[in-house]
XYZ file of N, CA, C and O in Angstrom:
744
model
N 38.755 41.214 75.097
C 37.475 41.824 75.462
C 37.147 41.718 76.542
O 36.410 42.650 77.437
N 37.057 40.394 77.226
C 36.427 39.763 78.051
C 37.634 40.194 79.687
O 36.807 40.339 80.740
N 38.579 40.627 79.251
C 39.005 41.311 80.670
C 38.591 42.516 80.541
O 39.022 43.067 82.051
N 37.798 43.341 80.206
C 37.277 44.336 80.927
C 38.130 45.491 80.316
O 38.934 45.825 80.010
N 37.835 46.601 81.520
C 38.614 47.809 80.769
C 40.019 47.879 81.384
O 40.548 48.392 80.748
N 40.140 46.925 82.263
C 41.422 46.707 83.072
C 42.340 45.620 82.044
O 43.572 46.064 82.369
N 41.483 45.334 81.198
C 42.771 44.570 80.109
C 43.426 45.888 79.057
O 44.338 45.523 78.214
N 42.962 46.649 79.187
C 43.129 48.177 78.076
C 43.070 47.660 76.742
O 43.760 48.368 75.945
N 42.000 47.088 76.287
C 41.383 46.725 75.189
C 39.981 47.438 75.136
O 39.278 47.818 75.302
N 40.224 47.953 73.989
C 38.997 49.463 73.041
C 38.760 49.442 72.053
O 39.710 48.919 71.149
N 37.311 49.206 71.911
C 37.003 49.093 70.650
C 36.443 50.271 70.158
O 35.231 50.889 71.029
N 36.580 50.746 68.639
C 35.789 52.330 68.415
C 35.297 51.664 67.121
O 35.972 51.083 66.436
N 34.101 52.266 66.857
C 33.085 52.263 66.080
C 32.860 53.153 65.442
O 32.797 54.287 66.383
N 32.504 53.041 64.196
C 31.878 54.737 63.337
C 31.087 55.270 63.870
O 31.128 56.281 64.106
N 30.164 54.265 64.671
C 28.977 55.284 65.186
C 28.076 54.659 66.332
O 28.651 53.638 66.968
N 27.298 55.111 66.740
C 26.654 54.656 68.189
C 25.559 53.563 67.979
O 25.987 52.774 68.906
N 25.210 53.517 66.827
C 24.510 52.453 66.449
C 25.275 50.544 66.210
O 25.126 49.656 67.047
N 26.102 50.908 65.961
C 27.266 49.807 66.113
C 27.887 49.484 67.212
O 27.952 48.112 67.612
N 28.334 50.237 68.253
C 28.953 50.389 69.237
C 27.951 49.492 69.997
O 28.511 48.645 70.936
N 26.457 50.119 70.101
C 25.909 49.431 70.887
C 25.432 48.053 70.800
O 25.499 46.873 71.138
N 25.454 47.764 69.042
C 25.419 46.235 68.676
C 26.579 45.358 69.144
O 26.582 44.455 69.842
N 27.578 45.749 68.877
C 28.813 44.946 69.588
C 29.121 44.646 70.991
O 28.813 43.695 71.446
N 28.163 45.737 71.340
C 28.592 45.371 73.229
C 27.007 44.336 73.380
O 27.125 44.083 74.430
N 26.006 44.777 73.069
C 25.423 43.413 73.052
C 25.439 42.468 72.524
O 25.504 41.229 73.335
N 26.371 42.347 71.193
C 26.580 41.162 70.967
C 27.910 40.103 71.900
O 27.911 39.057 72.327
N 28.889 41.137 72.632
C 29.749 40.470 74.205
C 28.883 39.641 74.938
O 29.039 39.042 75.380
N 27.560 41.051 75.352
C 27.009 40.438 76.636
C 26.610 39.212 76.174
O 25.919 38.605 77.274
N 25.670 39.154 74.906
C 25.076 37.634 74.734
C 25.833 36.453 75.117
O 25.515 35.516 75.108
N 27.336 36.911 74.218
C 28.193 35.661 74.388
C 28.487 35.177 75.932
O 28.522 34.410 75.884
N 28.239 36.287 76.969
C 28.719 36.346 77.982
C 27.681 35.561 78.584
O 27.634 34.552 79.043
N 26.723 36.046 78.391
C 25.199 35.012 78.920
C 25.357 33.731 78.427
O 24.714 32.243 79.138
N 25.370 33.238 77.455
C 25.502 32.506 76.339
C 26.535 31.717 77.473
O 27.120 29.546 77.417
N 27.738 31.823 77.817
C 28.776 31.197 78.485
C 28.323 30.502 80.152
O 28.824 29.724 80.846
N 27.150 31.225 80.539
C 26.867 30.837 81.769
C 27.010 31.872 82.955
O 26.604 31.488 83.808
N 27.825 32.932 82.428
C 28.394 33.821 83.213
C 26.521 34.799 83.859
O 25.874 35.055 83.339
N 26.823 35.326 84.937
C 25.698 36.228 85.742
C 26.799 37.314 85.719
O 25.986 38.433 85.946
N 27.906 37.598 85.838
C 28.394 38.903 85.725
C 29.592 39.031 85.289
O 30.424 37.986 85.311
N 29.869 40.107 84.381
C 31.691 40.528 83.889
C 31.598 41.232 83.619
O 30.935 42.523 83.880
N 32.933 41.397 83.231
C 33.348 43.080 83.197
C 33.179 43.687 81.932
O 32.969 42.869 80.914
N 32.681 45.190 81.878
C 31.979 45.279 80.437
C 33.264 45.812 79.591
O 34.297 45.974 80.086
N 32.580 45.419 78.359
C 33.847 45.281 77.286
C 33.576 47.433 77.208
O 32.632 47.990 77.257
N 34.842 47.394 77.137
C 35.274 48.620 76.019
C 35.148 49.301 74.844
O 36.005 49.036 73.697
N 33.884 49.484 74.434
C 33.337 49.784 73.190
C 32.588 50.751 72.816
O 31.383 50.564 74.192
N 33.333 51.693 71.991
C 32.777 52.898 72.100
C 32.474 53.752 70.490
O 33.319 53.037 69.984
N 31.525 54.418 70.448
C 31.399 55.161 68.594
C 32.751 56.479 68.625
O 33.198 56.090 69.676
N 33.122 56.445 67.763
C 34.547 57.148 67.781
C 34.462 58.564 68.168
O 35.032 59.269 68.792
N 33.588 59.109 68.169
C 32.757 60.163 68.950
C 33.182 60.528 70.265
O 33.786 61.075 70.882
N 32.598 59.388 70.830
C 32.332 59.522 72.466
C 34.266 58.829 72.877
O 34.768 59.167 73.703
N 34.878 58.287 72.051
C 36.520 57.736 72.185
C 37.038 59.430 72.321
O 37.798 59.555 73.418
N 36.786 60.021 71.311
C 37.462 61.378 70.950
C 37.524 62.204 72.372
O 38.175 62.651 73.175
N 36.196 62.239 72.789
C 35.348 62.910 73.968
C 36.129 62.763 75.338
O 36.595 63.217 75.808
N 36.630 61.252 75.487
C 36.606 60.407 76.119
C 38.666 60.901 76.431
O 39.007 61.459 77.465
N 39.557 61.132 75.522
C 40.611 61.191 75.169
C 40.772 62.937 75.924
O 41.657 63.475 76.145
N 39.919 63.360 75.077
C 39.837 64.971 75.614
C 39.831 64.924 77.225
O 40.366 65.975 77.741
N 38.490 64.280 77.767
C 38.330 64.377 79.190
C 39.535 64.080 79.756
O 40.098 64.760 81.009
N 40.557 63.366 79.133
C 41.899 62.754 80.062
C 42.748 63.803 79.730
O 43.395 63.889 80.786
N 42.918 64.308 78.790
C 43.582 65.591 78.664
C 43.280 66.753 79.451
O 44.261 67.560 80.094
N 42.118 66.687 79.611
C 41.743 67.711 80.656
C 42.471 67.621 82.411
O 42.502 68.393 82.943
N 42.312 66.573 82.506
C 42.895 66.330 83.806
C 44.768 66.225 83.696
O 45.136 65.484 84.983
N 45.163 66.351 82.856
C 46.698 66.850 82.892
C 47.506 67.755 83.089
O 46.719 69.045 83.659
N 48.465 68.296 83.286
C 49.510 68.841 83.522
C 49.125 69.645 82.262
O 49.400 71.073 82.771
N 48.432 69.242 81.148
C 48.928 70.582 80.233
C 47.074 71.390 79.768
O 46.869 71.654 79.263
N 46.239 71.012 81.077
C 44.728 71.150 80.809
C 44.871 72.413 80.453
O 43.944 73.292 79.905
N 45.337 73.591 81.244
C 45.369 74.985 81.282
C 45.883 75.324 79.650
O 44.826 76.542 79.613
N 46.226 74.828 78.650
C 46.442 75.138 77.770
C 44.914 74.159 76.593
O 44.838 74.934 75.541
N 44.123 73.888 76.752
C 42.889 73.336 76.045
C 41.861 74.007 76.319
O 41.950 74.814 76.871
N 41.122 74.356 75.379
C 40.456 75.130 75.188
C 38.975 74.134 75.548
O 39.088 73.156 75.686
N 37.830 75.324 76.081
C 36.660 74.633 76.444
C 36.000 73.790 75.194
O 35.935 74.612 74.290
N 34.926 72.772 75.555
C 34.681 72.298 74.980
C 32.889 72.600 74.745
O 32.533 72.499 75.667
N 32.688 73.134 73.637
C 31.499 73.708 73.483
C 30.449 72.346 73.787
O 30.731 71.646 72.811
N 29.111 72.316 74.317
C 28.400 71.593 74.252
C 27.223 71.968 72.884
O 27.747 72.654 72.269
N 27.027 70.554 72.153
C 26.591 70.743 71.376
C 24.995 72.141 71.003
O 25.044 72.817 69.576
N 24.180 72.042 72.140
C 23.406 73.339 72.209
C 24.125 74.857 72.297
O 23.821 75.729 71.229
N 25.175 74.949 72.622
C 26.119 75.826 72.550
C 26.330 76.296 71.152
O 26.401 77.535 70.984
N 27.252 74.881 70.684
C 27.961 75.167 69.200
C 26.378 76.183 68.240
O 26.707 76.721 67.693
N 25.368 75.232 68.457
C 24.143 75.938 67.353
C 23.329 76.912 67.848
O 23.601 77.966 66.963
N 23.847 77.578 69.017
C 23.382 78.753 69.384
C 24.294 80.285 68.567
O 23.752 81.035 68.201
N 25.881 79.492 68.996
C 26.405 80.650 68.427
C 26.257 80.630 66.457
O 26.461 81.973 66.589
N 26.585 79.523 65.947
C 25.889 79.659 64.350
C 24.764 80.536 64.708
O 25.021 81.373 63.443
N 23.695 79.999 65.286
C 22.573 81.057 64.868
C 22.805 82.462 65.206
O 22.176 83.512 64.387
N 23.547 82.806 66.184
C 24.118 84.453 66.347
C 24.779 84.843 65.435
O 24.829 85.915 64.874
N 25.707 83.708 64.788
C 26.818 84.696 63.470
C 25.675 84.703 62.259
O 26.042 85.591 61.723
N 24.725 83.617 62.180
C 24.269 83.670 60.738
C 23.013 85.096 61.032
O 22.783 85.742 59.539
N 22.662 85.176 62.235
C 21.542 86.722 62.478
C 22.472 87.547 62.126
O 21.595 88.561 61.879
N 23.399 87.989 62.672
C 24.315 89.285 62.274
C 24.979 89.485 60.998
O 25.721 90.191 60.690
N 25.113 88.273 60.588
C 25.221 88.579 58.753
C 24.232 89.280 57.812
O 23.379 89.092 58.106
N 25.052 89.696 56.828
C 24.026 89.991 55.688
C 23.187 89.195 54.914
O 22.055 89.475 54.879
N 23.712 88.163 54.660
C 23.295 86.685 54.519
C 22.354 86.110 55.014
O 21.270 86.158 54.688
N 22.779 86.339 56.368
C 21.489 86.134 57.398
C 20.363 86.735 57.443
O 19.479 86.278 58.253
N 20.136 88.192 57.492
C 18.825 89.117 57.067
C 18.187 88.764 56.563
O 16.761 88.762 56.105
N 18.149 87.907 55.189
C 17.383 87.619 54.385
C 16.706 86.150 54.330
O 15.872 85.637 53.967
N 16.967 85.229 55.244
C 16.559 83.791 55.890
C 15.390 84.129 56.437
O 15.354 85.145 57.867
N 14.947 82.857 56.499
C 13.524 82.943 57.493
C 13.891 81.438 58.225
O 13.380 81.955 59.084
N 14.673 81.065 57.929
C 14.707 79.972 58.801
C 15.891 79.733 59.330
O 17.162 78.638 58.910
N 16.445 80.375 60.389
C 18.021 80.411 61.196
C 18.259 79.085 61.776
O 19.271 79.170 61.307
N 17.401 78.842 62.228
C 17.757 77.728 63.246
C 17.965 76.199 62.560
O 19.391 75.753 62.483
N 17.601 75.982 61.130
C 17.874 75.293 60.170
C 19.008 75.771 59.414
O 20.368 74.554 59.336
N 19.021 76.285 59.527
C 20.408 77.044 58.330
C 21.648 77.195 59.281
O 22.596 76.443 59.062
N 21.605 77.424 60.842
C 22.238 77.133 61.496
C 23.044 75.904 61.867
O 24.109 74.919 61.623
N 22.077 74.795 61.674
C 21.963 72.843 61.917
C 23.037 73.076 60.370
O 23.678 72.268 60.738
N 22.476 73.267 59.505
C 23.050 72.759 58.272
C 24.357 73.867 58.062
O 25.680 73.020 58.075
N 24.870 74.909 58.394
C 26.188 75.163 58.300
C 27.080 74.384 59.660
O 28.361 74.162 58.906
N 26.493 74.266 60.933
C 27.285 73.196 61.848
C 27.352 71.708 61.033
O 29.029 71.396 61.007
N 26.771 71.468 60.416
C 27.364 70.078 59.624
C 27.843 70.538 58.619
O 28.874 69.623 58.510
N 27.953 71.305 57.823
C 29.152 71.420 56.644
C 30.625 71.932 57.723
O 31.236 71.509 56.893
N 30.731 72.659 58.536
C 31.493 73.057 59.076
C 32.094 71.416 59.898
O 33.706 71.031 59.838
N 31.569 70.450 60.387
C 31.886 69.282 60.478
C 32.246 68.157 59.692
O 33.820 67.953 59.089
N 31.622 68.804 58.623
C 32.231 67.471 57.365
C 33.973 68.716 56.729
O 34.470 67.728 56.225
N 33.327 69.490 56.973
C 35.246 70.580 56.347
C 36.295 70.705 56.879
O 37.043 70.069 56.244
N 35.775 69.842 58.223
C 37.123 69.559 59.149
C 37.727 68.247 59.167
O 38.842 67.724 59.373
N 36.324 67.119 58.799
C 36.271 65.435 59.018
C 37.528 65.526 57.671
O 38.126 64.936 57.628
N 37.088 66.217 56.693
C 37.527 65.919 55.429
C 38.849 66.509 54.844
O 38.955 66.701 53.873
N 39.214 68.066 55.806
C 40.173 68.596 55.343
C 40.389 69.929 54.147
O 41.103 70.122 53.669
N 38.946 70.037 54.388
C 38.385 70.896 52.730
C 38.440 72.506 53.341
O 38.741 73.467 52.392
N 38.995 72.772 54.723
C 38.886 74.267 55.038
C 40.229 74.881 54.045
O 39.637 76.038 53.210
N 41.249 74.391 53.523
C 42.286 75.116 52.731
C 42.039 75.129 51.538
O 42.235 76.033 50.559
N 40.904 74.334 50.849
C 40.728 74.152 49.256
C 39.868 75.335 49.205
O 39.677 75.695 48.272
N 38.689 75.591 50.350
C 37.570 76.386 50.100
C 38.091 78.299 49.768
O 37.254 78.358 49.236
N 39.087 78.474 50.397
C 39.568 79.606 50.438
C 40.358 79.580 48.659
O 39.968 80.963 48.206
N 40.456 78.527 47.868
C 40.932 78.683 46.691
C 39.746 78.024 45.193
O 40.303 78.170 44.273
N 38.478 77.902 45.792
C 37.759 77.465 45.015
C 36.871 78.511 44.527
O 35.759 79.341 45.409
N 36.045 78.498 43.386
C 34.983 79.553 43.293
C 34.036 79.465 44.027
O 33.184 77.918 43.656
N 33.490 79.863 44.752
C 32.257 79.734 45.506
C 31.161 80.749 44.813
O 30.836 81.482 44.468
N 29.902 79.523 44.758
C 28.576 80.635 44.874
C 27.972 81.517 45.772
O 28.951 81.207 46.938
N 27.250 81.816 45.834
C 26.597 82.836 47.163
C 26.070 82.058 48.233
O 26.706 83.085 50.013
N 25.858 81.040 48.113
C 25.969 80.223 49.439
C 27.094 79.631 50.132
O 27.624 79.845 51.391
N 28.082 79.207 49.373
C 29.429 79.159 49.661
C 29.991 80.223 50.122
O 30.771 80.050 51.403
N 29.903 81.278 49.322
C 30.735 82.698 49.940
C 30.069 83.059 51.339
O 30.845 83.264 52.689
N 28.656 82.786 51.682
C 28.101 82.851 53.313
C 28.669 81.983 53.977
O 28.969 82.634 55.363
N 28.588 80.672 53.601
C 28.766 79.836 54.408
C 30.664 80.281 55.100
O 31.249 79.965 56.002
N 31.236 80.306 54.039
C 32.764 80.612 54.195
C 32.643 82.030 55.112
O 33.927 82.003 55.699
N 31.966 82.940 54.981
C 31.875 84.291 56.060
C 31.645 83.684 56.986
O 32.298 84.262 58.011
N 30.753 83.165 57.255
C 30.051 82.117 58.652
C 30.995 81.551 59.418
O 31.204 81.843 60.633
N 31.941 80.691 58.582
C 32.938 79.865 59.431
C 33.898 81.041 59.861
O 34.033 80.414 61.239
N 33.944 81.918 58.907
C 35.590 82.818 59.466
C 35.171 83.221 60.651
O 36.099 83.325 61.433
N 34.043 83.601 60.883
C 33.178 84.549 62.131
C 33.159 83.496 63.092
O 34.062 83.842 64.390
N 33.073 82.160 62.925
C 32.692 81.596 63.584
C 33.972 80.481 64.589
O 34.378 81.193 65.883
N 34.967 81.261 63.365
C 36.289 80.397 64.148
C 37.283 82.034 64.578
O 37.705 81.451 65.908
N 37.095 82.838 64.371
C 37.294 84.021 65.320
C 36.406 84.165 66.865
O 37.308 84.603 67.710
N 35.453 83.734 66.799
C 34.975 83.981 68.114
C 35.320 83.036 69.000
O 35.512 83.178 70.053
N 35.390 81.379 68.273
C 35.976 80.288 69.193
C 37.401 80.365 69.917
O 37.596 80.096 70.972
N 37.891 80.782 68.409
C 39.367 81.466 69.279
C 40.099 82.368 70.251
O 40.523 81.899 70.964
N 38.822 83.524 70.044
C 39.232 84.633 71.045
C 38.406 83.921 72.379
O 39.339 84.634 73.827
N 37.703 83.231 72.471
C 37.061 82.581 73.853
C 38.048 81.698 74.466
O 37.402 80.790 75.377
N 38.487 81.099 73.202
C 39.451 79.605 73.705
C 38.489 78.751 73.971
O 38.227 78.138 74.700
N 37.812 78.181 72.924
C 36.511 77.278 72.776
C 36.820 76.359 71.830
O 37.494 76.800 70.522
N 36.240 75.163 71.709
C 36.320 74.372 70.857
C 34.755 73.804 70.496
O 34.002 73.449 71.404
N 35.075 72.825 69.197
C 33.800 72.038 69.499
C 33.949 70.987 68.786
O 34.919 70.256 68.501
N 32.916 70.163 68.514
C 32.973 68.594 68.139
C 33.648 68.229 66.724
O 34.349 67.365 66.930
N 33.584 69.277 65.833
C 34.330 68.986 64.456
C 35.597 69.317 64.952
O 36.594 68.517 64.034
N 35.921 70.210 66.144
C 37.576 70.048 66.055
C 37.972 69.391 66.909
O 39.587 69.251 66.763
N 37.311 68.868 67.756
C 37.683 67.828 69.277
C 38.952 66.551 68.892
O 39.629 66.977 69.519
N 38.822 65.974 67.403
C 40.045 65.166 67.305
C 41.062 65.453 67.050
O 42.104 65.362 67.188
N 41.028 67.044 66.058
C 42.359 67.386 65.873
C 43.258 68.227 67.514
O 44.189 68.101 67.314
N 42.553 68.749 68.339
C 42.883 68.753 70.055
C 43.661 67.780 70.342
O 44.140 67.576 70.771
N 42.755 66.568 70.108
C 43.227 65.107 71.050
C 44.458 64.621 70.000
O 45.772 64.660 70.546
N 44.521 65.064 68.969
C 45.905 64.395 68.588
C 46.979 64.810 68.649
O 48.204 64.438 68.748
N 46.924 66.190 68.748
C 48.123 67.311 69.248
C 48.061 66.427 71.034
O 49.577 66.587 71.287
N 47.519 66.404 71.712
C 47.267 65.903 72.839
C 48.203 64.744 73.219
O 48.821 63.915 74.119
N 47.711 63.476 72.190
C 47.705 62.405 72.465
C 49.057 62.083 72.431
O 49.377 60.346 73.178
N 50.406 62.259 72.278
C 51.737 62.242 72.153
C 52.212 61.985 73.161
O 53.198 61.234 73.979
N 51.676 63.202 74.228
C 52.179 62.883 75.966
C 51.612 62.135 76.427
O 51.004 61.105 76.335
N 53.257 61.751 77.411
C 52.479 60.436 78.295
C 51.635 60.283 79.421
O 51.136 59.450 79.563
N 51.566 61.579 79.954
C 50.257 61.790 80.682
C 48.682 61.268 80.524
O 48.316 61.297 81.115
N 48.587 61.222 78.862
C 47.324 61.037 78.458
C 47.013 59.831 78.792
O 48.214 58.799 77.845
N 46.017 59.048 79.161
C 45.731 57.756 79.222
C 45.371 57.272 77.923
O 44.667 57.921 77.125
N 46.088 56.047 77.312
C 45.759 55.608 75.724
C 45.702 54.161 76.568
O 45.831 53.246 77.411
N 44.709 53.741 75.563
C 44.202 52.088 75.955
C 45.422 51.197 75.042
O 46.626 51.869 74.247
N 45.936 50.103 76.004
C 46.546 49.311 75.547
C 46.834 48.586 73.808
O 47.663 48.617 72.996
N 45.153 48.097 73.486
C 45.031 47.656 72.022
C 43.615 48.516 71.958
O 43.140 48.824 72.606
N 43.988 49.078 70.589
C 42.668 49.921 70.179
C 42.688 49.284 68.971
O 42.931 49.102 68.026
N 40.993 48.731 68.630
C 40.558 48.487 67.583
C 39.127 48.797 66.608
O 38.662 49.036 67.734
N 40.133 49.754 65.766
C 38.521 50.419 65.176
C 37.965 49.354 64.390
O 38.814 48.592 63.091
N 36.585 49.071 64.263
C 35.739 48.373 64.079
C 34.695 48.879 62.933
O 33.789 49.396 63.509
N 34.554 48.517 61.960
C 33.192 48.327 61.310
C 33.598 50.049 60.021
O 32.426 50.316 60.089
N 34.769 51.003 60.308
C 34.970 51.719 59.202
C 35.089 51.268 57.920
O 35.941 50.840 57.308
N 33.529 51.850 57.251
C 34.051 51.518 56.056
C 34.666 53.022 55.148
O 35.281 52.547 54.400
N 34.103 53.581 55.778
C 35.082 55.393 55.128
C 35.723 55.471 56.701
O 35.521 56.035 57.397
N 37.038 56.166 56.284
C 37.535 56.532 57.373
C 38.254 58.104 56.658
O 38.988 58.216 55.422
N 37.850 59.529 57.212
C 38.209 60.476 56.909
C 39.718 60.646 57.019
O 40.284 60.448 57.865
N 40.440 61.947 56.843
C 40.967 62.434 57.010
C 41.814 62.688 58.576
O 43.207 62.260 59.034
N 40.882 63.316 59.438
C 41.372 63.855 60.338
C 40.968 62.603 61.254
O 42.016 62.526 62.387
N 40.101 61.115 61.045
C 40.460 59.953 62.165
C 41.924 59.104 61.886
O 42.488 58.924 62.771
N 42.393 59.465 60.372
C 43.439 58.926 60.001
C 44.442 59.536 60.688
O 45.395 58.780 61.220
N 44.345 60.863 60.989
C 45.610 61.196 61.725
C 45.512 60.983 63.199
O 46.441 60.923 63.538
N 44.469 60.789 63.517
C 44.448 60.858 65.069
C 44.150 59.008 65.174
O 45.358 59.239 66.465
């Protein structure tokens, strides 16, 4: 890590908190050595690492085939519109909160590869509503060539093998207690 970004070492942590702690410890160690200037360590939370890899892919010759990434506020607005326009949504009083929960469930569904299983699992009323909303969300984002944070690691996994996508020389995954199937594939 002491070589900075030029050394090609990237540390990926499971969350922002751990990434910031590691960066602070790295900087404290440099200060303890008496240094006043040093190259920054490339330490990122997993989500930022995936976003950076996606952005690198946007600058490759295959960028035209990539979907556009929705911002979190855009994802939220799309979920709200889908829920508001559904039969189950008509009975809801708190659509923004429901949309946030649906978005969280969508993320978990993709991280743990649950979507195929849900199609064959007996669902209660809430599960059926989520399944309907998810299918509509997937159709709308597909039609508009959009993606979201839940599926971004999947998009990066597809692009990762291309030579023009910039990759670290050494990737260290640090502090992962639980590794999702989506993370494992990447």
